[in-house]
Tab-separated table of C-alpha atoms in Angstrom:
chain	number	residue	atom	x	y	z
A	25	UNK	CA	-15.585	16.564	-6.727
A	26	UNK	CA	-17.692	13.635	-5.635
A	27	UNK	CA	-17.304	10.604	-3.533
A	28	UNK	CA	-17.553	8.759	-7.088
A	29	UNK	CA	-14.475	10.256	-8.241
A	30	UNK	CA	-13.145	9.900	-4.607
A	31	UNK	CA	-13.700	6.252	-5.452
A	32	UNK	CA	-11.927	6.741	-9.103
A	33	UNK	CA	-9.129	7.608	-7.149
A	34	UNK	CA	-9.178	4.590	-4.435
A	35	UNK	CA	-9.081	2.112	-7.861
A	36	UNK	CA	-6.440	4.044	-9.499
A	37	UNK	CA	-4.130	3.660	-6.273
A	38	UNK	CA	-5.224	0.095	-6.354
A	39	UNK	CA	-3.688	-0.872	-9.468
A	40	UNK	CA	-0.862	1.545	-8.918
A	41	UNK	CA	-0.041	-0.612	-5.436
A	42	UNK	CA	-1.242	-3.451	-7.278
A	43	UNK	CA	0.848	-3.170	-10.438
A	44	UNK	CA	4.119	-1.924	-7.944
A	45	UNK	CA	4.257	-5.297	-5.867
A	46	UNK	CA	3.698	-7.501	-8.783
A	47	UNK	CA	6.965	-6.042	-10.243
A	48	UNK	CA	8.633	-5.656	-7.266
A	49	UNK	CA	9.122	-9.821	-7.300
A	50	UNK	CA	11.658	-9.471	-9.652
A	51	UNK	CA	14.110	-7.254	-8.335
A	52	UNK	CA	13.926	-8.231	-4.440
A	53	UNK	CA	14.850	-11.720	-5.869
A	54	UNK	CA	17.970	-10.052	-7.421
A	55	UNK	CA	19.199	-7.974	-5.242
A	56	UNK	CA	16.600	-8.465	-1.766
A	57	UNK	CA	14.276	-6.458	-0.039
A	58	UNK	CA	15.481	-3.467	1.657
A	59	UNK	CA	18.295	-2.519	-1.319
A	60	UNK	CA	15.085	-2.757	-4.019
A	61	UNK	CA	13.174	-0.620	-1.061
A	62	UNK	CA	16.363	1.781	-0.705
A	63	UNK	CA	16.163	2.634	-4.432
A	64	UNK	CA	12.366	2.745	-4.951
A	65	UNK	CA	12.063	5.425	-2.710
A	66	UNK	CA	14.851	7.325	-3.748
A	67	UNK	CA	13.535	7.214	-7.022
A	68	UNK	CA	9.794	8.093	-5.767
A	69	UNK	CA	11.257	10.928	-4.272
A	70	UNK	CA	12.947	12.170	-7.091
A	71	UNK	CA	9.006	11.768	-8.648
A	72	UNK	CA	7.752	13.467	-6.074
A	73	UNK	CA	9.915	16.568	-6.296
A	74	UNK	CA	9.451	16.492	-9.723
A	75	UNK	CA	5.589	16.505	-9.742
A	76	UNK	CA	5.929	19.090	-6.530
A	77	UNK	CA	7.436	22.140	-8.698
A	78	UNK	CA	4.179	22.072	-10.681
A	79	UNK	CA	1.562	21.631	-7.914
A	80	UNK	CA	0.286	24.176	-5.606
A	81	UNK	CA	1.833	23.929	-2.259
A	82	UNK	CA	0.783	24.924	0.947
A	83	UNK	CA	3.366	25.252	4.004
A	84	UNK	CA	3.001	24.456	7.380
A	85	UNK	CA	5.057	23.505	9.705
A	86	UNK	CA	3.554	22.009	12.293
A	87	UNK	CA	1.667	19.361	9.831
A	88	UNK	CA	4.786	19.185	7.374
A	89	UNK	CA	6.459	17.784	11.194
A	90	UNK	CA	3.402	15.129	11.400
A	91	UNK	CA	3.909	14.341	7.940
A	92	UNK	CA	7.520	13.253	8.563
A	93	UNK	CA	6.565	11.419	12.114
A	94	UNK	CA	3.817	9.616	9.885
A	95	UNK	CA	6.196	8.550	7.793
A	96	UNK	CA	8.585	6.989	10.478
A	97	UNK	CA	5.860	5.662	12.401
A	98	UNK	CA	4.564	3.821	9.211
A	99	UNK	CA	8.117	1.755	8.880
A	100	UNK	CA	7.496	-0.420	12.048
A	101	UNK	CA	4.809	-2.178	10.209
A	102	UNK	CA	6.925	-2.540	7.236
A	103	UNK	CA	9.435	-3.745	9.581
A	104	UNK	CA	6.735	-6.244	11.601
A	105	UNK	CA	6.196	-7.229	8.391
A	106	UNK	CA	10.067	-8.306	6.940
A	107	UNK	CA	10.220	-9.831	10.031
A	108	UNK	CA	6.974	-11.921	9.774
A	109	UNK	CA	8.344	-13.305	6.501
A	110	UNK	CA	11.934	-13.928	7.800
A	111	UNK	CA	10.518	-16.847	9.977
A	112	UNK	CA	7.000	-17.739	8.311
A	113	UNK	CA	5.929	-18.426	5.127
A	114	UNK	CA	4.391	-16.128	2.883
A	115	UNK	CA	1.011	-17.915	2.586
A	116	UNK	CA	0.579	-17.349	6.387
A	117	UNK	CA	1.835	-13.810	6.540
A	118	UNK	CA	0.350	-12.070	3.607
A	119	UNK	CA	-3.604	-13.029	4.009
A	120	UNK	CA	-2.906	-11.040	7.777
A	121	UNK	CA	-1.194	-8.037	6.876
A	122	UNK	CA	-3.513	-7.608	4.047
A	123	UNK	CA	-6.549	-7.312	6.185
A	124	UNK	CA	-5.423	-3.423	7.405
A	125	UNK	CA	-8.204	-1.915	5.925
A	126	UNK	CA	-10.620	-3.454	8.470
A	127	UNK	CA	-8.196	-1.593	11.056
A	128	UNK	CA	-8.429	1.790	9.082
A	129	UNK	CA	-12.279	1.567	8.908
A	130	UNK	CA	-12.709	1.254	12.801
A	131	UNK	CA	-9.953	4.106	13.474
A	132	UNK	CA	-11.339	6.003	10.899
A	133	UNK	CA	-14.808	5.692	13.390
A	134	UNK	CA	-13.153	6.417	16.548
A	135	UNK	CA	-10.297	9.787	15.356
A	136	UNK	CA	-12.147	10.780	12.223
A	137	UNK	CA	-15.808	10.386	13.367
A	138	UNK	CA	-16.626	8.443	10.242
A	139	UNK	CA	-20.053	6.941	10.241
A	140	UNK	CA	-20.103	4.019	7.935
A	141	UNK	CA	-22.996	3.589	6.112
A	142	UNK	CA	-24.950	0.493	5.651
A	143	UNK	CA	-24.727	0.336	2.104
A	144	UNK	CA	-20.966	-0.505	1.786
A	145	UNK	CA	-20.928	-3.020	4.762
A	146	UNK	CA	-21.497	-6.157	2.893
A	147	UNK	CA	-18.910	-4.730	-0.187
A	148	UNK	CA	-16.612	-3.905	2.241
A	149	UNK	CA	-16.984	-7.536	3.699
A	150	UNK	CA	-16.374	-8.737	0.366
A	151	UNK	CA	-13.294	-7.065	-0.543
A	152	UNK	CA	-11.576	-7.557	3.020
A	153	UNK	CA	-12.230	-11.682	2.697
A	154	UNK	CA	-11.862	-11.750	-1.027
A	155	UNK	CA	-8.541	-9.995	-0.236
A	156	UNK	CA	-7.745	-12.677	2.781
A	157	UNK	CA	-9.081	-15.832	0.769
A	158	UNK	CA	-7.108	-14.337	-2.522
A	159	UNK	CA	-3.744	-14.171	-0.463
A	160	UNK	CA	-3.575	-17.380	1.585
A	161	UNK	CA	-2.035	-20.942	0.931
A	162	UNK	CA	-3.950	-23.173	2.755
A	163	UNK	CA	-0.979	-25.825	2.858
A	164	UNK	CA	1.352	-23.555	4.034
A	165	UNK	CA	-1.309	-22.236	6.791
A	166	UNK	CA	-0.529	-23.174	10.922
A	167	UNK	CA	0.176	-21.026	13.420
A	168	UNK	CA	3.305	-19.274	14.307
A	169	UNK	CA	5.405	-16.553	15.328
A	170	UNK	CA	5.204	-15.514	12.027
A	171	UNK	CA	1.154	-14.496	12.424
A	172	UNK	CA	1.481	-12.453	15.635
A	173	UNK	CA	3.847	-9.847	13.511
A	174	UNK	CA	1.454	-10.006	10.673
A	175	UNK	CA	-1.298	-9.214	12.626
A	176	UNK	CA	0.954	-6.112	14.565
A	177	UNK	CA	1.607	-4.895	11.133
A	178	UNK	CA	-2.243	-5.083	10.501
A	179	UNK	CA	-3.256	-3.307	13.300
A	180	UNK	CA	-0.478	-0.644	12.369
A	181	UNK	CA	-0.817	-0.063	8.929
A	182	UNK	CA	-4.353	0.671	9.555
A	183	UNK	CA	-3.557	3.085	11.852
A	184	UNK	CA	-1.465	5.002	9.376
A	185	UNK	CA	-3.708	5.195	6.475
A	186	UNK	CA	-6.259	6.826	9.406
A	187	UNK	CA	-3.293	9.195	10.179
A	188	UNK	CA	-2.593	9.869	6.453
A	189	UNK	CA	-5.391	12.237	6.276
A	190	UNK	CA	-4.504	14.826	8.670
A	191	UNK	CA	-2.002	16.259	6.731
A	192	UNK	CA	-3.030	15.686	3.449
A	193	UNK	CA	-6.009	17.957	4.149
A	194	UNK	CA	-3.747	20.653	5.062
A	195	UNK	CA	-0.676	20.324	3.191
A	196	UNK	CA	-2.351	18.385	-0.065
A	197	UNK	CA	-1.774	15.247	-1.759
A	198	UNK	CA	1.588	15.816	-3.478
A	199	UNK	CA	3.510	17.545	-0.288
A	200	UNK	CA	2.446	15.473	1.571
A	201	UNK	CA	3.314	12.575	-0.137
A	202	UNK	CA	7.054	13.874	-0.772
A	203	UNK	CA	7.476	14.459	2.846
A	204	UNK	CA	6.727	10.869	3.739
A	205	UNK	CA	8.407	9.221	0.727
A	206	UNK	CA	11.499	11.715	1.139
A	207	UNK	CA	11.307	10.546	4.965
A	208	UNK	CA	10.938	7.150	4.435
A	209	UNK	CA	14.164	7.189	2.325
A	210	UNK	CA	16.126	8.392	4.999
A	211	UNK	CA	15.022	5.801	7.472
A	212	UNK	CA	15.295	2.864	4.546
A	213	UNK	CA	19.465	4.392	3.755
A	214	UNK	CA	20.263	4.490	8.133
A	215	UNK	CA	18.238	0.606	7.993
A	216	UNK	CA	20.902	-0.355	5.250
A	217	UNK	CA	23.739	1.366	6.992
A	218	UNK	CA	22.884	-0.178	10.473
A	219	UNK	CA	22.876	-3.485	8.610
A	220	UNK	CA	26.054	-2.988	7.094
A	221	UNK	CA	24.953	-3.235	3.917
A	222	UNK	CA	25.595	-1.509	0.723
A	223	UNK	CA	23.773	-1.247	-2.501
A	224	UNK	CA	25.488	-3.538	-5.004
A	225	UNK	CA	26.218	-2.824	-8.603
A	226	UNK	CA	22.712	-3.186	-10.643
A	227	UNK	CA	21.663	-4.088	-13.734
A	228	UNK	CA	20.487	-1.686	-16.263
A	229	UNK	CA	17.200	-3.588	-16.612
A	230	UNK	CA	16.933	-4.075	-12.410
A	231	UNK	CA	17.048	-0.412	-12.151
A	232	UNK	CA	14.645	0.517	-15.132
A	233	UNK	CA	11.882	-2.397	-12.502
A	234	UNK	CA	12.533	-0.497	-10.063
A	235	UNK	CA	11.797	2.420	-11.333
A	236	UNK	CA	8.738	1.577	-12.795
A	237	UNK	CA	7.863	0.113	-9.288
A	238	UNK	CA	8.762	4.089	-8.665
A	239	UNK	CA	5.998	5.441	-10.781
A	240	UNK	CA	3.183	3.158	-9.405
A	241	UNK	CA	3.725	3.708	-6.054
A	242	UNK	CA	3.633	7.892	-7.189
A	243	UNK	CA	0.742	6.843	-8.856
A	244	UNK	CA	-0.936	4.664	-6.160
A	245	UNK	CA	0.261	7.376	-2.962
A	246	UNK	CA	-0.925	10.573	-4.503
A	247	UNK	CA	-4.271	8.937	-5.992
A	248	UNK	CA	-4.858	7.957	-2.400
A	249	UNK	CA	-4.182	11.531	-0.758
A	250	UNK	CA	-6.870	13.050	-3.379
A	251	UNK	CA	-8.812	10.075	-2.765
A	252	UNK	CA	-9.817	11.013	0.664
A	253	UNK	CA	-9.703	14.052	0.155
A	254	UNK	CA	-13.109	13.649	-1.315
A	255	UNK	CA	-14.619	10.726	-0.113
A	256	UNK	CA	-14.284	8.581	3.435
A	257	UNK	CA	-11.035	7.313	4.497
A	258	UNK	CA	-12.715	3.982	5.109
A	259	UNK	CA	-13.942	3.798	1.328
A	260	UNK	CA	-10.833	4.654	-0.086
A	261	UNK	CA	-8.179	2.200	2.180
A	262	UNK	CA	-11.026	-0.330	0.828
A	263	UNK	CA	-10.444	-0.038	-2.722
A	264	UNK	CA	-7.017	0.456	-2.372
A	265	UNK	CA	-6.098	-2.302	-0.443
A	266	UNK	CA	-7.536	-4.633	-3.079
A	267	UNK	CA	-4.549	-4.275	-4.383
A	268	UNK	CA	-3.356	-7.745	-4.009
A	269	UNK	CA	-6.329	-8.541	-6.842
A	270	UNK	CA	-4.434	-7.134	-9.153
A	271	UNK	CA	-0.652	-8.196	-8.290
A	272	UNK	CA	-2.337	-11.680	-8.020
A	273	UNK	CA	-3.673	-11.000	-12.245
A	274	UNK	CA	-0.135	-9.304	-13.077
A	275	UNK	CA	1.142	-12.717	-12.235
A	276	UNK	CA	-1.224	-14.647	-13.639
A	277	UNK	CA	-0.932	-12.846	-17.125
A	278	UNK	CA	2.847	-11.630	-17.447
A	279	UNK	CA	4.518	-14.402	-14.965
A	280	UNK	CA	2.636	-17.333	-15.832
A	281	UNK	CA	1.733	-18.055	-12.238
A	282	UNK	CA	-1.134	-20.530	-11.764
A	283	UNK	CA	-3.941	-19.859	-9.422
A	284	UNK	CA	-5.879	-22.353	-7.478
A	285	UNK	CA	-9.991	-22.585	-8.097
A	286	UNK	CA	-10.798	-20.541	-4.463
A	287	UNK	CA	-8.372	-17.469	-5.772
A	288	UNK	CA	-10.532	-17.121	-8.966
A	289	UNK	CA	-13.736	-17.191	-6.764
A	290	UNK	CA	-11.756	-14.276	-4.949
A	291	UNK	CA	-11.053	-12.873	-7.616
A	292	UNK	CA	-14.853	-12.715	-8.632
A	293	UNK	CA	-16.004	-11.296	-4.508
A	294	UNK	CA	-13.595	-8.670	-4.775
A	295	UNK	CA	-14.473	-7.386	-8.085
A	296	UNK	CA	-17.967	-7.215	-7.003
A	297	UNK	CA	-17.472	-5.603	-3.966
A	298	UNK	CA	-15.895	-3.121	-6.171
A	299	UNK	CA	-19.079	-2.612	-8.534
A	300	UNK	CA	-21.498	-2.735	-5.614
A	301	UNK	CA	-19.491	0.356	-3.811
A	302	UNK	CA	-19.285	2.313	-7.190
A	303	UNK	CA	-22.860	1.896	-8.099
A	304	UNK	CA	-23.747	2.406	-4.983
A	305	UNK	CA	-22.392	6.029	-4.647
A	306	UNK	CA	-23.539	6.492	-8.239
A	307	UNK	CA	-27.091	6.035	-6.878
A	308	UNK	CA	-27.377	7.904	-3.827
């Protein structure tokens, strides 16, 4: 394969993340955030398993062990980031935590020795401010509390998408990607059990959202494991973090949201960021 269809990959996780938090409005309304996340990823898992019995495998201990530590490492900035919107407002929060990618792209320097080429600076540029200008409410914008966890979860998220690789290029995409997911649904259950909280009765229809939030983030997780697996970490956390391009159309076209003039002209940087980075690799 080639770092275009390493890129293929990076867009497909995009709208897979994309797609996944659009939906996801719906049932965190109904029945809040951690019971929606509780159920997504024991759904994801079930996926996962699923796709696993038909995909070649490859054990190892020591990196199936890293995979699970990954995955427990990579709930702290999911909690920074509950706890960012608890006392701020999402307009401050999101545009922060959404800028991890610029994180992954200088750890993916410093552990993976990546050497970013000059080309896909000013793309990259693009997508990280499209994705910041795209996400904020200017109103609602003022310092607080709020930002300094954003910004932790930042840092941290970009840190795991750097760590991601390790053992995806051991284990694969798939194993890897049940290990963390099957992980992460043990930590999510103990979260609702230390909060004394138990999954309430559920709608038919809630629990046919959530599992279509299931099958994007599938979708989006393994697409990013191949995704690096053949083209630079910092490329492919790029593409896929643009995600918020496409939650922001979902609502636009199936939730009737309305969007302000400066998120269509994000809308517009990201997208060419996008093209420049794919016909970029297409010409050299």
């Amino acid at each position: 394969m080639t770092t275009m269809q390493g890129i293929i990959f990076g867009i497909i996780s995009m709208f897979g993340f994309g797609l996944s938090n659009g939906i996801s409005k719906k049932p965190i309304i109904k029945i809040g955030i951690l019971q929606t996340l509780v159920i997504r990823m024991r759904f994801t898992t079930f996926l996962l398993f699923c796709l696993l019995l038909f995909s070649k495998k490859t054990y190892n201990l020591k990196y199936m062990l890293i995979a699970l530590g990954i995955s427990a490492f990579g709930y702290i900035p999911l909690l920074f980031f509950y706890k960012a919107l608890e006392i701020s407002k999402v307009g401050v929060v999101v545009p922060i935590a959404n800028s991890y990618a610029m994180f992954t792209i200088l750890g993916s320097a410093i552990l993976l020795g990546e050497t970013l080429n000059s080309k896909f600076i000013l793309p990259f540029g693009m997508i990280i401010v499209g994705i910041i200008i795209l996400s904020i409410n200017i109103k609602q914008f003022k310092f607080s509390k709020g930002l300094i966890y954003a910004f932790f979860a930042s840092i941290l998220w970009g840190i795991f998408f750097v760590f991601v690789s390790f053992p995806v290029n051991v284990l694969g995409p798939v194993f890897t990607s049940f290990l963390m997911e099957f992980m992460g649904m043990i930590i999510s259950t103990t979260h609702l059990i230390i909060k004394k909280q138990k999954i309430e009765k559920v709608s038919k229809k809630t629990i046919m959202e959530i599992f279509l939030i299931s099958l994007f983030v599938v979708t989006a997780a393994v697409s990013y494991n191949f995704g690096i697996q053949y083209a630079l970490v910092s490329v492919v956390v790029t593409l896929s973090s643009a995600a918020p391009l496409v939650s922001t159309l979902y609502g636009r076209i199936f939730l009737k949201e309305k969007l302000k003039f400066y998120q269509y002209i994000a809308i517009l940087v990201i997208l060419t960021g996008i093209i420049i980075i794919s016909i970029e690799s297409i010409i050299f």
